[in-house]
Amino acid sequence: MTIALDRPGVDGVGAAVEALREWQDDGAPPQPHPGDVGWFHRFGPEATAAALRTWSRDGRILAVGLLDGSRLLRLAIAPDALRDEETARRLVGDVGDPGRGVLPEGRANIEAPPGALLHDLLDVEGWGTDEPWTPLRHDLTQPVEDPGVRIEVVGPQRASERAAVHRAAFEGSTFTEERWHAMAAGPLYADARCLVAYDDRGDAVAAVTVWSAGPGKPGLIEPMGAHREHRGRGYGRAITLAAVAALREMGCSSAFVCTPSSLVAAVATYVSAGFRALPEVRDRTRGDG
């Protein structure tokens, strides 16, 4: 049967997420995680559904795309379809035709798993590469070092504090208490935790959200940040250790995160907390022309 492109709608989000969950594996190439959809849910269920695309053959989902903005497609592909020519050609055809409702005309980026045949076909179509990102992974078979600061699990009563730390960590962030509640109301938050670190004065200094894909599967850190007024004091490392410990308690096999390679301090923070840097990856990019 031919491969069908679909917009799953609110009722179809669960099937797309289950596919992402199934594809998570410590030995597989890095690709979007159910937690990426969970974090996107801060914009609400309708917006989350509108951002998803699926490609299926004979009723089985082969690829899931998350539009992180109108011009960035974050693409996950079933491990046994990474080198499937029919899948790759259908994906390239759909991202290249604005009328199919995936990417608009002109400038666009695609995040896709390393080693996918898709990359070879995008080369032929003239797609270039963007700035490098560093994936990092932390094995969770051993106990995790104590973070050395007070860590609290965030519930609704601390949502405003969690959101405030995030805005102070990421310039231009629009994360609010209302968006935290929208994220927490989503079905994926049952497999997530938000953590906040506090200094000796009781000030919130760093925060993180972690996402499980299920027992024995890699867990995701998305996002993590230290308050800009409290940087350089080890709080980023402390909240990262707390995140790793939380994922281990949730039964995850490893902790995974991906950060721009240009953020040298962020990469160093993860490495100092026990993460191992994996080979760099690059988004595919198409210019305005």
C-alpha atoms as one frame of an Amber mdcrd trajectory, in Angstrom:
protein
   0.000   0.000   0.000   1.053   3.601  -0.518   2.233   5.806   2.326  -0.394
   8.246   3.612   0.295  11.656   5.160  -2.140  12.585   7.912  -2.910  15.295
  10.462  -3.965  13.127  13.386  -6.213  15.597  15.244  -6.683  15.643  19.017
  -8.021  12.074  19.065  -5.042  10.816  17.085  -2.263  12.330  19.185  -2.122
   9.223  21.370  -1.263   6.936  18.451   1.519   9.260  17.289   2.951   9.401
  20.806   2.807   5.624  21.169   4.858   5.310  17.989   7.463   7.714  19.383
   7.493   5.747  22.633   8.061   2.462  20.789  10.991   3.873  18.804  12.993
   5.054  21.840  16.069   2.912  22.362  19.475   3.562  23.901  21.184   2.132
  20.832  19.057   3.966  18.245  19.926   7.302  16.602  18.682  10.379  18.520
  15.211  11.493  17.463  12.162  13.236  18.957  10.808  11.783  22.210   7.250
  11.635  23.606   8.428  14.325  26.018   8.921  16.730  23.124   5.183  16.441
  22.439   4.480  16.732  26.172   6.467  19.968  26.409   4.677  21.323  23.324
   1.374  20.669  25.107   1.938  23.919  27.029   0.185  25.510  24.045  -2.888
  23.323  24.573  -4.313  20.144  23.018  -5.591  21.715  19.802  -2.275  23.428
  19.036  -0.391  20.212  19.798  -2.576  18.194  17.446  -2.260  20.859  14.738
   1.547  20.646  14.964   1.709  16.880  14.382   1.993  15.009  11.079   2.132
  11.253  10.612   3.105   9.040   7.687   1.563   5.558   7.659   1.552   2.471
   5.452  -1.073  -0.226   5.798  -2.264   1.315   9.081   1.203   1.410  10.688
   2.848   4.750  11.514   6.305   4.973   9.917   7.188   8.598  10.736   5.976
  11.330  13.070   6.679  15.019  12.540   6.312  17.806  15.099   6.180  21.324
  13.669   8.083  23.370  16.244   7.031  26.655  14.690   5.941  26.866  11.080
   9.415  26.349   9.579  11.012  23.613  11.711   9.911  20.007  11.324  11.212
  17.658  14.009  10.991  14.256  12.385  11.095  10.783  13.954  11.239   7.650
  11.808  10.615   4.031  12.758  14.005   2.295  13.140  13.207  -0.308  10.476
  12.137   2.441   8.046  15.237   4.630   8.352  16.639   3.304   5.056  13.304
   2.508   3.411  13.299   4.190  -0.003   9.530   4.546  -0.339   9.309   6.240
   3.070  12.210   8.573   2.346  10.877   9.621  -1.063   7.404  10.280   0.313
   8.834  12.411   3.131  10.981  14.452   0.751   8.043  14.956  -1.595   5.779
  16.123   1.215   8.245  18.547   2.817   9.076  19.986  -0.597   5.482  20.728
  -1.635   3.868  23.544   0.405   0.456  22.394  -0.777   0.746  19.235   1.317
   0.652  21.197   4.567   3.957  20.219   6.108   6.408  23.058   5.467   5.790
  26.400   3.751   7.697  27.643   0.740  11.141  29.124   1.310  13.325  28.914
   4.378  12.813  25.777   6.470  14.646  23.319   8.714  14.267  19.587   9.318
  15.570  17.671  12.306  15.868  14.017  11.284  17.604  10.928  12.726  21.254
  10.480  11.694  21.705   7.753   9.125  18.241   8.069   7.625  18.034   7.724
   3.829  16.104  10.995   3.941  19.416  12.864   4.322  20.751  11.441   1.065
  17.652  12.554  -0.827  17.708  16.013   0.779  21.297  16.363  -0.469  20.035
  15.769  -3.995  17.297  18.364  -3.482  19.869  20.978  -2.438  19.217  21.067
   1.294  22.217  22.157   3.351  23.124  21.722   7.008  22.643  24.104   9.919
  24.586  24.723  13.134  25.679  21.635  15.107  23.887  20.252  18.160  25.404
  17.960  20.782  23.330  14.975  21.956  24.284  13.704  25.420  23.318  10.529
  27.227  23.632   9.397  30.863  23.464   5.706  31.755  21.140   5.113  34.712
  22.337   1.721  35.907  24.268   3.282  38.817  23.083   5.512  41.698  23.264
   9.250  41.069  25.283  11.745  43.091  23.316  13.901  45.541  22.756  17.374
  44.027  23.740  19.113  47.261  20.868  21.603  47.244  17.193  21.490  48.163
  15.085  20.089  45.332  11.277  20.242  45.232   8.873  18.486  42.888   6.589
  21.149  41.421   2.827  20.843  41.676   0.113  23.377  40.858   0.939  25.459
  43.935   4.472  26.141  42.678   3.652  26.530  38.998   4.216  30.289  38.991
   7.653  29.799  40.566   8.572  27.137  38.013   7.512  29.404  35.157   9.381
  32.399  36.577  12.654  30.451  36.785  12.216  29.314  33.182  11.691  32.879
  31.951  14.768  33.977  33.901  16.800  31.188  32.321  15.713  31.595  28.692
  15.680  35.076  27.207  12.467  35.792  25.333  10.598  32.848  26.860   6.799
  33.074  26.932   6.357  30.285  29.483   3.739  31.256  32.077   1.858  29.685
  34.952  -1.091  29.185  32.614   1.086  27.338  30.128   2.460  25.137  32.910
  -1.113  24.154  33.789  -1.862  23.437  30.113   1.218  21.209  29.928   0.389
  19.454  33.190  -3.192  18.858  32.025  -1.938  16.918  29.008  -1.925  13.104
  29.046   1.865  12.916  28.718   2.487  14.716  31.985   1.591  11.529  33.847
   5.099  10.411  32.813   6.822  13.687  33.716   8.087  15.674  36.672   9.018
  19.316  37.131  11.777  20.020  39.662  13.007  23.304  41.149  16.304  23.863
  42.996  16.593  26.353  45.889  19.600  28.095  47.396  20.290  28.530  51.110
  18.054  31.613  51.239  15.126  29.743  49.743  15.308  31.442  46.339  14.393
  29.343  43.286  17.622  29.136  41.261  17.134  26.431  38.608  14.395  24.248
  37.142  13.953  21.227  34.918  11.225  19.058  33.412  11.903  15.367  32.776
   9.873  12.947  30.653   9.749   9.155  30.699   8.931   7.007  27.669   8.216
   4.067  29.962  10.267   1.639  32.061  13.456   0.504  30.370  13.302   3.345
  27.835  15.432   6.512  27.585  14.084   9.527  29.464  14.303  13.108  28.223
  15.388  16.352  29.885  13.359  19.146  28.249  13.928  21.864  29.319  16.597
  22.653  31.951  17.758  26.101  32.921  19.440  28.081  35.701  18.219  31.541
  36.723  20.396  34.154  35.047  21.066  35.895  38.378  22.361  32.683  39.975
  24.651  31.274  37.295  28.216  30.218  37.925  27.399  28.657  41.307  26.801
  25.057  40.278  23.011  25.174  40.265  22.788  23.988  36.658  24.767  20.896
  37.570  22.701  20.386  40.716  19.340  20.478  38.927  20.749  18.193  36.215
  21.750  15.630  38.843  18.252  15.896  40.318  16.766  15.348  36.853  18.895
  12.250  36.295  17.909  10.875  39.707  14.226  11.473  38.963  14.415   9.628
  35.644  16.208   6.738  37.340  13.422   6.564  39.956  10.913   6.480  37.098
  12.583   3.363  35.674  14.266   4.949  32.651  17.281   3.206  31.138  19.148
   6.432  30.411  18.742  10.192  30.461  18.985  12.053  27.157  19.312  15.713
  26.212  20.377  17.655  23.125  21.749  21.196  23.212  23.336  23.556  20.648
  27.071  22.907  20.489  27.610  26.673  20.617  26.336  26.648  24.213  29.677
  25.445  25.526  28.748  26.051  29.161  25.574  23.971  28.811  27.474  21.057
  27.275  30.065  21.305  30.062  27.311  21.312  32.697  25.825  18.085  31.379
  29.235  16.417  31.115  30.058  17.458  34.684  26.832  15.758  35.796  27.892
  12.463  34.207  26.549  12.757  30.659  28.546  11.451  27.704  28.602  13.601
  24.584  27.592  11.747  21.406  28.608  12.714  17.851  27.216  16.079  16.800
  24.088  16.279  14.662  22.865  19.022  12.338  19.443  20.046  11.134  18.874
  20.138   7.384  18.163  23.606   6.087  16.636  25.118   2.951  17.256  28.766
   2.158  14.776  31.419   1.083  15.581  30.726  -2.557
